[in-house]
Amino acid sequence: RDAISADGGHYKNYGEILFILAGPFFRISNLKKKKFLSNSLPLLFNS
């Protein structure tokens, strides 16, 4: 049981680290998507 709980703790910490590292990348990609959408929507409506 100790080994299983220890592994679970490691996986949880690893996931938290990945989440913290990935956070800024997701925010940047979301900003790019929003810019892309706001730039492409007027083109679609105008055409």
XYZ file of C-alpha atoms in Angstrom:
47
model
C 0.000 0.000 0.000
C 2.848 2.392 0.802
C 4.428 1.823 -2.617
C 1.122 2.366 -4.440
C 0.334 5.581 -2.551
C 3.898 6.829 -3.117
C 3.590 6.201 -6.862
C 0.229 7.961 -6.906
C 1.853 10.943 -5.217
C 4.622 11.011 -7.825
C 2.142 10.855 -10.695
C 0.048 13.619 -9.125
C 3.087 15.879 -8.713
C 4.213 15.105 -12.275
C 0.737 15.985 -13.565
C 0.737 19.243 -11.600
C 4.176 20.164 -13.007
C 2.997 19.365 -16.559
C -0.161 21.401 -15.988
C 1.846 24.396 -14.699
C 4.281 24.170 -17.640
C 1.507 23.697 -20.212
C -0.692 26.505 -18.858
C 1.080 29.403 -20.633
C 1.212 27.451 -23.927
C -2.557 26.814 -23.798
C -3.194 30.493 -23.039
C -0.996 31.588 -25.967
C -2.648 29.129 -28.364
C -6.103 30.264 -27.174
C -5.141 33.902 -27.793
C -3.906 32.971 -31.275
C -7.157 31.093 -31.987
C -9.222 34.078 -30.839
C -7.156 36.443 -33.020
C -7.483 34.052 -35.965
C -11.246 33.786 -35.481
C -11.715 37.543 -35.088
C -9.609 38.128 -38.224
C -11.262 35.427 -40.364
C -14.921 36.078 -39.422
C -15.107 39.495 -41.173
C -13.549 37.923 -44.277
C -16.234 35.217 -44.309
C -19.048 37.736 -43.897
C -17.627 40.095 -46.544
C -17.150 37.408 -49.193
